mmCIF file of C-alpha atoms in Angstrom:
data_model
loop_
_atom_site.group_PDB
_atom_site.id
_atom_site.type_symbol
_atom_site.label_atom_id
_atom_site.label_comp_id
_atom_site.label_asym_id
_atom_site.label_seq_id
_atom_site.Cartn_x
_atom_site.Cartn_y
_atom_site.Cartn_z
ATOM 1 C CA UNK A 194 19.682 -4.241 22.017
ATOM 2 C CA UNK A 195 21.013 -2.163 19.135
ATOM 3 C CA UNK A 196 22.634 -3.979 16.274
ATOM 4 C CA UNK A 197 22.483 -3.427 12.582
ATOM 5 C CA UNK A 198 23.773 -1.469 9.664
ATOM 6 C CA UNK A 199 21.818 1.695 10.479
ATOM 7 C CA UNK A 200 21.186 3.187 13.935
ATOM 8 C CA UNK A 201 17.422 3.149 13.196
ATOM 9 C CA UNK A 202 17.453 -0.642 13.010
ATOM 10 C CA UNK A 203 16.750 -2.754 16.040
ATOM 11 C CA UNK A 204 17.388 -6.466 16.062
ATOM 12 C CA UNK A 205 15.110 -8.489 18.285
ATOM 13 C CA UNK A 206 15.488 -12.191 18.862
ATOM 14 C CA UNK A 207 12.027 -13.723 18.641
ATOM 15 C CA UNK A 208 11.890 -17.498 18.997
ATOM 16 C CA UNK A 209 15.529 -17.693 18.002
ATOM 17 C CA UNK A 210 14.972 -15.774 14.744
ATOM 18 C CA UNK A 211 16.323 -12.219 14.538
ATOM 19 C CA UNK A 212 13.805 -9.773 13.107
ATOM 20 C CA UNK A 213 14.829 -6.323 11.916
ATOM 21 C CA UNK A 214 12.467 -3.430 12.553
ATOM 22 C CA UNK A 215 13.089 -0.014 11.052
ATOM 23 C CA UNK A 216 11.709 3.358 12.018
ATOM 24 C CA UNK A 217 8.301 4.091 10.395
ATOM 25 C CA UNK A 218 9.708 6.755 8.072
ATOM 26 C CA UNK A 219 11.949 4.160 6.402
ATOM 27 C CA UNK A 220 9.261 1.534 5.753
ATOM 28 C CA UNK A 221 8.611 1.057 2.059
ATOM 29 C CA UNK A 222 6.793 -1.606 0.104
ATOM 30 C CA UNK A 223 8.866 -3.776 -2.190
ATOM 31 C CA UNK A 224 9.453 -2.136 -5.547
ATOM 32 C CA UNK A 225 8.131 -5.156 -7.430
ATOM 33 C CA UNK A 226 4.762 -4.834 -5.624
ATOM 34 C CA UNK A 227 4.499 -1.172 -6.529
ATOM 35 C CA UNK A 228 5.403 -1.886 -10.166
ATOM 36 C CA UNK A 229 2.816 -4.676 -10.302
ATOM 37 C CA UNK A 230 0.146 -2.251 -9.090
ATOM 38 C CA UNK A 231 1.196 0.255 -11.771
ATOM 39 C CA UNK A 232 0.883 -2.413 -14.472
ATOM 40 C CA UNK A 233 -2.551 -3.410 -13.159
ATOM 41 C CA UNK A 234 -3.791 0.178 -13.164
ATOM 42 C CA UNK A 235 -2.518 0.638 -16.734
ATOM 43 C CA UNK A 236 -4.384 -2.519 -17.818
ATOM 44 C CA UNK A 237 -7.569 -1.341 -16.085
ATOM 45 C CA UNK A 238 -7.345 2.021 -17.869
ATOM 46 C CA UNK A 239 -6.676 0.322 -21.220
ATOM 47 C CA UNK A 240 -9.754 -1.914 -21.062
ATOM 48 C CA UNK A 241 -12.127 0.455 -19.191
ATOM 49 C CA UNK A 242 -14.122 1.533 -22.242
ATOM 50 C CA UNK A 243 -14.375 -2.004 -23.623
ATOM 51 C CA UNK A 244 -15.467 -3.358 -20.211
ATOM 52 C CA UNK A 245 -18.164 -0.695 -19.934
ATOM 53 C CA UNK A 246 -19.436 -1.511 -23.427
ATOM 54 C CA UNK A 247 -19.530 -5.261 -22.761
ATOM 55 C CA UNK A 248 -21.284 -4.752 -19.423
ATOM 56 C CA UNK A 249 -23.898 -2.495 -21.052
ATOM 57 C CA UNK A 250 -24.607 -5.201 -23.638
ATOM 58 C CA UNK A 251 -24.661 -7.923 -20.993
ATOM 59 C CA UNK A 252 -21.971 -9.887 -22.847
ATOM 60 C CA UNK A 253 -20.486 -11.801 -19.940
ATOM 61 C CA UNK A 254 -18.667 -14.258 -22.204
ATOM 62 C CA UNK A 255 -16.791 -11.349 -23.747
ATOM 63 C CA UNK A 256 -16.029 -9.990 -20.280
ATOM 64 C CA UNK A 257 -14.591 -13.312 -19.208
ATOM 65 C CA UNK A 258 -12.219 -13.281 -22.197
ATOM 66 C CA UNK A 259 -10.621 -10.004 -21.117
ATOM 67 C CA UNK A 260 -7.367 -10.184 -19.121
ATOM 68 C CA UNK A 261 -7.841 -10.875 -15.445
ATOM 69 C CA UNK A 262 -6.066 -7.669 -14.420
ATOM 70 C CA UNK A 263 -8.504 -5.592 -16.505
ATOM 71 C CA UNK A 264 -10.954 -5.713 -13.603
ATOM 72 C CA UNK A 265 -10.783 -2.696 -11.277
ATOM 73 C CA UNK A 266 -11.546 -4.972 -8.332
ATOM 74 C CA UNK A 267 -8.007 -6.356 -8.592
ATOM 75 C CA UNK A 268 -6.443 -2.987 -7.754
ATOM 76 C CA UNK A 269 -5.491 -2.359 -4.157
ATOM 77 C CA UNK A 270 -5.375 0.917 -2.286
ATOM 78 C CA UNK A 271 -1.853 1.855 -1.240
ATOM 79 C CA UNK A 272 -0.301 4.596 0.848
ATOM 80 C CA UNK A 273 0.942 7.455 -1.352
ATOM 81 C CA UNK A 274 4.053 7.951 0.794
ATOM 82 C CA UNK A 275 5.238 4.418 1.517
ATOM 83 C CA UNK A 276 3.205 2.073 -0.664
ATOM 84 C CA UNK A 277 1.895 0.162 2.358
ATOM 85 C CA UNK A 278 -1.271 -1.788 1.611
ATOM 86 C CA UNK A 279 -2.613 -2.444 5.091
ATOM 87 C CA UNK A 280 -3.990 0.154 7.497
ATOM 88 C CA UNK A 281 -4.984 2.499 4.664
ATOM 89 C CA UNK A 282 -6.901 5.684 5.540
ATOM 90 C CA UNK A 283 -8.797 6.618 2.389
ATOM 91 C CA UNK A 284 -9.530 10.242 3.276
ATOM 92 C CA UNK A 285 -5.824 11.061 3.408
ATOM 93 C CA UNK A 286 -4.541 8.316 1.067
ATOM 94 C CA UNK A 287 -1.963 7.345 3.692
ATOM 95 C CA UNK A 288 -1.298 4.336 5.874
ATOM 96 C CA UNK A 289 -2.007 4.622 9.578
ATOM 97 C CA UNK A 290 1.700 4.738 10.440
ATOM 98 C CA UNK A 291 2.528 7.520 8.000
ATOM 99 C CA UNK A 292 -0.624 9.415 8.976
ATOM 100 C CA UNK A 293 0.272 9.310 12.657
ATOM 101 C CA UNK A 294 3.837 10.426 12.020
ATOM 102 C CA UNK A 295 2.807 13.339 9.777
ATOM 103 C CA UNK A 296 -0.036 14.396 12.082
ATOM 104 C CA UNK A 297 2.248 14.351 15.126
ATOM 105 C CA UNK A 298 4.701 16.619 13.321
ATOM 106 C CA UNK A 299 1.866 18.979 12.361
ATOM 107 C CA UNK A 300 2.278 18.409 8.616
ATOM 108 C CA UNK A 301 -1.396 17.623 7.940
ATOM 109 C CA UNK A 302 -3.498 20.800 8.175
ATOM 110 C CA UNK A 303 -6.564 20.621 10.389
ATOM 111 C CA UNK A 304 -5.536 17.439 12.179
ATOM 112 C CA UNK A 305 -4.736 17.635 15.880
ATOM 113 C CA UNK A 306 -4.194 14.985 18.473
ATOM 114 C CA UNK A 307 -7.185 14.711 20.754
ATOM 115 C CA UNK A 308 -7.004 14.460 24.518
ATOM 116 C CA UNK A 309 -9.782 14.275 27.081
#
């Protein structure tokens, strides 16, 4: 059943709770999540040289006193188009949904849909 502010929205009643699903080209991560990732990457870049120096010395006490977000392991890989975190395809830096949509439209060179 179609209901919603935009024609792309579908409202489905699932266990009595309406859930809104949008078309894949309108899916975006929350802005606060994207901004948090930007802050983390800035912190990682700021402390990269100091972390490398402390690791070379073997000073693990000094490493533990750095901010938590200074560790590159706390960064997550996100889709360049939508910011989606899950279903990330590293070769194209896109999520699976965006990749499929762009590949189907022929916007990614060298990628074709296989059939056998």
